[in-house]
């Protein structure tokens, strides 16, 4: 693997996505390898947000209809649908990922009263485990089975209502086989719910082709929607009519502004809306999604895979013999858009990297995570990260020496 600076500069010059970086204004000199935690604002996100504030001032209450606020969760969902292989009406944007997971897990259990088990991953993102596990004490008979993704099929039987999996693991970046695992769940008669927080906007996702039932994910990571931007949820069209929202509110009603006496669910994923959507957050996200127009996710994936290979090679070189382990899969096909290392004093390493202008993430107890976001990360940034890591390890070793 050629990882000389000259070669990395050549890769940047030949990068078909290099113009997209101009739509982000990153702080000068920043090597931001943390867009998988919080993406930076594209210029269009700020423009849409400012426009929404102007509409709020000028139209006041009339904005709900005249400025399209009432339809925003569906409109933005349709825009996002293309990025995850969904059809119009199958994606809505609302609430947080945690809340959306709750709604979808409960809906899946309610729809299959004869099945009471939910399969989850023991190393999944904490909130996914918390919200799934909480149901065991709240809903009589519900059982949570924690199994490694390699052993999902062993946990599947006629009691399983739902399999909840993260497409890309937040800690190691391991990418699971969506098609295969969805098929395994279906073969056992269970539904499947994919958390796409680390794959939406990071790689091509095809929920339709993989016959996925349910999905949810963040929009503030690879989708750059802004801090706490509303999450998205997906319900396959074939399934929506069978599922009920456990928090049925007026925005999921078939006719929100009729103020009807009784609740009647809207068609499609829209029934999973609950209360009044946060329009300012939706506006920023709607603007942020514009940067994807004309972007081919296969090119994003290709660049991300190559960047991962380069970064792993640079880390191997910078860290040889220093107790650092790459914990992300080394083969790009099994890796999402990040490279994680396990290292002693990982929190301190992350802090010292930041002092050198390289922003990564610390995930306790021992992981430093470098996010790769091909819309604005350059190959030369990886060289800077490798150099910074080498220098931090030098410093820590020198300090530890007697
Ligand atoms: C980031 C992330 C979340 C965050 O959930 P919020 O409700 O938005 O805070 C959930 N699940 C996974 C897998 C994540 O990576």
PDB file of N, CA, C and O and ligand atoms in Angstrom, residues 36-37 95-101 124-128 166-170 195-198 216-221 228-229 231 363 369, ligand 1:
ATOM      1  N   UNK A  36     -18.671  11.014  12.220  1.00  0.00           N
ATOM      2  CA  UNK A  36     -19.590   9.920  12.547  1.00  0.00           C
ATOM      3  C   UNK A  36     -20.211  10.109  13.925  1.00  0.00           C
ATOM      4  O   UNK A  36     -21.057   9.326  14.339  1.00  0.00           O
ATOM      5  N   UNK A  37     -19.790  11.158  14.631  1.00  0.00           N
ATOM      6  CA  UNK A  37     -20.463  11.538  15.877  1.00  0.00           C
ATOM      7  C   UNK A  37     -21.329  12.767  15.654  1.00  0.00           C
ATOM      8  O   UNK A  37     -22.475  12.829  16.089  1.00  0.00           O
ATOM      9  N   UNK A  95     -38.474  12.798  16.186  1.00  0.00           N
ATOM     10  CA  UNK A  95     -37.986  12.343  17.493  1.00  0.00           C
ATOM     11  C   UNK A  95     -36.495  11.969  17.444  1.00  0.00           C
ATOM     12  O   UNK A  95     -35.784  12.394  16.548  1.00  0.00           O
ATOM     13  N   UNK A  96     -36.076  11.167  18.390  1.00  0.00           N
ATOM     14  CA  UNK A  96     -34.677  10.728  18.390  1.00  0.00           C
ATOM     15  C   UNK A  96     -34.631   9.256  18.001  1.00  0.00           C
ATOM     16  O   UNK A  96     -35.655   8.562  18.009  1.00  0.00           O
ATOM     17  N   UNK A  97     -33.455   8.765  17.701  1.00  0.00           N
ATOM     18  CA  UNK A  97     -33.317   7.344  17.344  1.00  0.00           C
ATOM     19  C   UNK A  97     -33.851   6.469  18.467  1.00  0.00           C
ATOM     20  O   UNK A  97     -34.572   5.494  18.229  1.00  0.00           O
ATOM     21  N   UNK A  98     -33.517   6.825  19.690  1.00  0.00           N
ATOM     22  CA  UNK A  98     -33.958   6.019  20.832  1.00  0.00           C
ATOM     23  C   UNK A  98     -35.482   5.900  20.876  1.00  0.00           C
ATOM     24  O   UNK A  98     -36.034   4.814  21.043  1.00  0.00           O
ATOM     25  N   UNK A  99     -36.154   7.028  20.717  1.00  0.00           N
ATOM     26  CA  UNK A  99     -37.617   7.029  20.774  1.00  0.00           C
ATOM     27  C   UNK A  99     -38.188   6.244  19.589  1.00  0.00           C
ATOM     28  O   UNK A  99     -39.140   5.460  19.733  1.00  0.00           O
ATOM     29  N   UNK A 100     -37.590   6.419  18.423  1.00  0.00           N
ATOM     30  CA  UNK A 100     -38.069   5.689  17.250  1.00  0.00           C
ATOM     31  C   UNK A 100     -37.868   4.177  17.426  1.00  0.00           C
ATOM     32  O   UNK A 100     -38.724   3.381  17.040  1.00  0.00           O
ATOM     33  N   UNK A 101     -36.735   3.789  18.015  1.00  0.00           N
ATOM     34  CA  UNK A 101     -36.511   2.362  18.272  1.00  0.00           C
ATOM     35  C   UNK A 101     -37.588   1.832  19.210  1.00  0.00           C
ATOM     36  O   UNK A 101     -38.151   0.756  18.983  1.00  0.00           O
ATOM     37  N   UNK A 124     -24.020  -3.806  21.261  1.00  0.00           N
ATOM     38  CA  UNK A 124     -24.654  -2.736  20.498  1.00  0.00           C
ATOM     39  C   UNK A 124     -24.567  -1.412  21.261  1.00  0.00           C
ATOM     40  O   UNK A 124     -24.242  -1.377  22.455  1.00  0.00           O
ATOM     41  N   UNK A 125     -24.858  -0.336  20.568  1.00  0.00           N
ATOM     42  CA  UNK A 125     -24.876   0.991  21.182  1.00  0.00           C
ATOM     43  C   UNK A 125     -25.763   0.938  22.440  1.00  0.00           C
ATOM     44  O   UNK A 125     -26.853   0.366  22.408  1.00  0.00           O
ATOM     45  N   UNK A 126     -25.310   1.536  23.529  1.00  0.00           N
ATOM     46  CA  UNK A 126     -26.051   1.398  24.793  1.00  0.00           C
ATOM     47  C   UNK A 126     -27.540   1.729  24.692  1.00  0.00           C
ATOM     48  O   UNK A 126     -28.375   0.983  25.212  1.00  0.00           O
ATOM     49  N   UNK A 127     -27.879   2.808  24.013  1.00  0.00           N
ATOM     50  CA  UNK A 127     -29.291   3.207  24.026  1.00  0.00           C
ATOM     51  C   UNK A 127     -30.174   2.129  23.400  1.00  0.00           C
ATOM     52  O   UNK A 127     -31.295   1.884  23.851  1.00  0.00           O
ATOM     53  N   UNK A 128     -29.682   1.445  22.381  1.00  0.00           N
ATOM     54  CA  UNK A 128     -30.465   0.372  21.750  1.00  0.00           C
ATOM     55  C   UNK A 128     -30.732  -0.746  22.763  1.00  0.00           C
ATOM     56  O   UNK A 128     -31.827  -1.294  22.839  1.00  0.00           O
ATOM     57  N   UNK A 166     -27.482  -3.435  14.703  1.00  0.00           N
ATOM     58  CA  UNK A 166     -26.866  -2.246  14.113  1.00  0.00           C
ATOM     59  C   UNK A 166     -26.117  -2.664  12.858  1.00  0.00           C
ATOM     60  O   UNK A 166     -25.280  -3.571  12.899  1.00  0.00           O
ATOM     61  N   UNK A 167     -26.418  -1.988  11.773  1.00  0.00           N
ATOM     62  CA  UNK A 167     -25.806  -2.340  10.492  1.00  0.00           C
ATOM     63  C   UNK A 167     -24.282  -2.220  10.591  1.00  0.00           C
ATOM     64  O   UNK A 167     -23.545  -3.087  10.129  1.00  0.00           O
ATOM     65  N   UNK A 168     -23.837  -1.118  11.194  1.00  0.00           N
ATOM     66  CA  UNK A 168     -22.404  -0.925  11.469  1.00  0.00           C
ATOM     67  C   UNK A 168     -22.262  -0.695  12.971  1.00  0.00           C
ATOM     68  O   UNK A 168     -22.934   0.163  13.536  1.00  0.00           O
ATOM     69  N   UNK A 169     -21.403  -1.480  13.603  1.00  0.00           N
ATOM     70  CA  UNK A 169     -21.205  -1.354  15.044  1.00  0.00           C
ATOM     71  C   UNK A 169     -20.504  -0.052  15.397  1.00  0.00           C
ATOM     72  O   UNK A 169     -19.514   0.303  14.755  1.00  0.00           O
ATOM     73  N   UNK A 170     -20.985   0.620  16.411  1.00  0.00           N
ATOM     74  CA  UNK A 170     -20.444   1.957  16.714  1.00  0.00           C
ATOM     75  C   UNK A 170     -19.009   1.895  17.230  1.00  0.00           C
ATOM     76  O   UNK A 170     -18.238   2.836  17.038  1.00  0.00           O
ATOM     77  N   UNK A 195     -30.685  -0.741  12.866  1.00  0.00           N
ATOM     78  CA  UNK A 195     -30.256   0.596  13.260  1.00  0.00           C
ATOM     79  C   UNK A 195     -29.198   1.047  12.249  1.00  0.00           C
ATOM     80  O   UNK A 195     -28.140   0.426  12.131  1.00  0.00           O
ATOM     81  N   UNK A 196     -29.506   2.114  11.543  1.00  0.00           N
ATOM     82  CA  UNK A 196     -28.637   2.586  10.451  1.00  0.00           C
ATOM     83  C   UNK A 196     -27.815   3.809  10.851  1.00  0.00           C
ATOM     84  O   UNK A 196     -27.299   4.520   9.988  1.00  0.00           O
ATOM     85  N   UNK A 197     -27.684   4.049  12.164  1.00  0.00           N
ATOM     86  CA  UNK A 197     -27.013   5.279  12.611  1.00  0.00           C
ATOM     87  C   UNK A 197     -25.626   5.446  12.010  1.00  0.00           C
ATOM     88  O   UNK A 197     -25.206   6.560  11.718  1.00  0.00           O
ATOM     89  N   UNK A 198     -24.896   4.335  11.829  1.00  0.00           N
ATOM     90  CA  UNK A 198     -23.538   4.436  11.294  1.00  0.00           C
ATOM     91  C   UNK A 198     -23.433   3.944   9.860  1.00  0.00           C
ATOM     92  O   UNK A 198     -22.332   3.715   9.367  1.00  0.00           O
ATOM     93  N   UNK A 216     -34.263   2.407  11.672  1.00  0.00           N
ATOM     94  CA  UNK A 216     -34.214   3.743  12.273  1.00  0.00           C
ATOM     95  C   UNK A 216     -32.761   4.176  12.284  1.00  0.00           C
ATOM     96  O   UNK A 216     -31.858   3.356  12.140  1.00  0.00           O
ATOM     97  N   UNK A 217     -32.538   5.475  12.452  1.00  0.00           N
ATOM     98  CA  UNK A 217     -31.151   5.926  12.524  1.00  0.00           C
ATOM     99  C   UNK A 217     -31.028   7.416  12.745  1.00  0.00           C
ATOM    100  O   UNK A 217     -31.999   8.171  12.646  1.00  0.00           O
ATOM    101  N   UNK A 218     -29.795   7.798  13.030  1.00  0.00           N
ATOM    102  CA  UNK A 218     -29.470   9.196  13.323  1.00  0.00           C
ATOM    103  C   UNK A 218     -29.296   9.987  12.036  1.00  0.00           C
ATOM    104  O   UNK A 218     -28.866   9.450  11.023  1.00  0.00           O
ATOM    105  N   UNK A 219     -29.529  11.282  12.127  1.00  0.00           N
ATOM    106  CA  UNK A 219     -29.256  12.161  10.985  1.00  0.00           C
ATOM    107  C   UNK A 219     -28.173  13.183  11.306  1.00  0.00           C
ATOM    108  O   UNK A 219     -27.848  14.019  10.474  1.00  0.00           O
ATOM    109  N   UNK A 220     -27.635  13.131  12.506  1.00  0.00           N
ATOM    110  CA  UNK A 220     -26.612  14.141  12.861  1.00  0.00           C
ATOM    111  C   UNK A 220     -25.200  13.603  12.693  1.00  0.00           C
ATOM    112  O   UNK A 220     -24.238  14.306  12.959  1.00  0.00           O
ATOM    113  N   UNK A 221     -25.078  12.351  12.255  1.00  0.00           N
ATOM    114  CA  UNK A 221     -23.746  11.761  12.053  1.00  0.00           C
ATOM    115  C   UNK A 221     -23.357  11.971  10.584  1.00  0.00           C
ATOM    116  O   UNK A 221     -23.055  13.083  10.189  1.00  0.00           O
ATOM    117  N   UNK A 228     -28.346  16.895  17.589  1.00  0.00           N
ATOM    118  CA  UNK A 228     -29.688  16.484  17.998  1.00  0.00           C
ATOM    119  C   UNK A 228     -30.722  16.556  16.887  1.00  0.00           C
ATOM    120  O   UNK A 228     -31.927  16.590  17.157  1.00  0.00           O
ATOM    121  N   UNK A 229     -30.277  16.555  15.648  1.00  0.00           N
ATOM    122  CA  UNK A 229     -31.232  16.582  14.518  1.00  0.00           C
ATOM    123  C   UNK A 229     -32.199  15.405  14.648  1.00  0.00           C
ATOM    124  O   UNK A 229     -31.848  14.356  15.179  1.00  0.00           O
ATOM    125  N   UNK A 231     -34.341  12.102  14.174  1.00  0.00           N
ATOM    126  CA  UNK A 231     -33.968  10.798  13.606  1.00  0.00           C
ATOM    127  C   UNK A 231     -34.936  10.424  12.486  1.00  0.00           C
ATOM    128  O   UNK A 231     -35.958  11.085  12.265  1.00  0.00           O
ATOM    129  N   UNK A 363     -14.006   6.073  23.030  1.00  0.00           N
ATOM    130  CA  UNK A 363     -15.108   5.232  23.485  1.00  0.00           C
ATOM    131  C   UNK A 363     -14.570   4.309  24.575  1.00  0.00           C
ATOM    132  O   UNK A 363     -13.753   3.428  24.298  1.00  0.00           O
ATOM    133  N   UNK A 369     -11.577   6.144  18.073  1.00  0.00           N
ATOM    134  CA  UNK A 369     -12.326   5.884  16.848  1.00  0.00           C
ATOM    135  C   UNK A 369     -12.101   7.029  15.871  1.00  0.00           C
ATOM    136  O   UNK A 369     -12.290   8.193  16.218  1.00  0.00           O
TER     137      UNK A 369
HETATM  138  C1  LIG B   1     -25.590   7.459  17.748  1.00  0.00           C
HETATM  139  C2  LIG B   1     -26.458   6.254  17.943  1.00  0.00           C
HETATM  140  C3  LIG B   1     -27.695   6.353  18.605  1.00  0.00           C
HETATM  141  C4  LIG B   1     -28.124   7.660  19.216  1.00  0.00           C
HETATM  142  O1  LIG B   1     -29.462   7.681  19.571  1.00  0.00           O
HETATM  143  P1  LIG B   1     -30.141   9.076  19.931  1.00  0.00           P
HETATM  144  O2  LIG B   1     -31.482   8.719  20.384  1.00  0.00           O
HETATM  145  O3  LIG B   1     -30.110   9.903  18.696  1.00  0.00           O
HETATM  146  O4  LIG B   1     -29.327   9.733  20.981  1.00  0.00           O
HETATM  147  C5  LIG B   1     -28.468   5.213  18.704  1.00  0.00           C
HETATM  148  N1  LIG B   1     -28.054   4.028  18.179  1.00  0.00           N
HETATM  149  C6  LIG B   1     -26.871   3.902  17.550  1.00  0.00           C
HETATM  150  C7  LIG B   1     -26.455   2.588  16.997  1.00  0.00           C
HETATM  151  C8  LIG B   1     -26.032   5.003  17.429  1.00  0.00           C
HETATM  152  O5  LIG B   1     -24.855   4.883  16.833  1.00  0.00           O
END
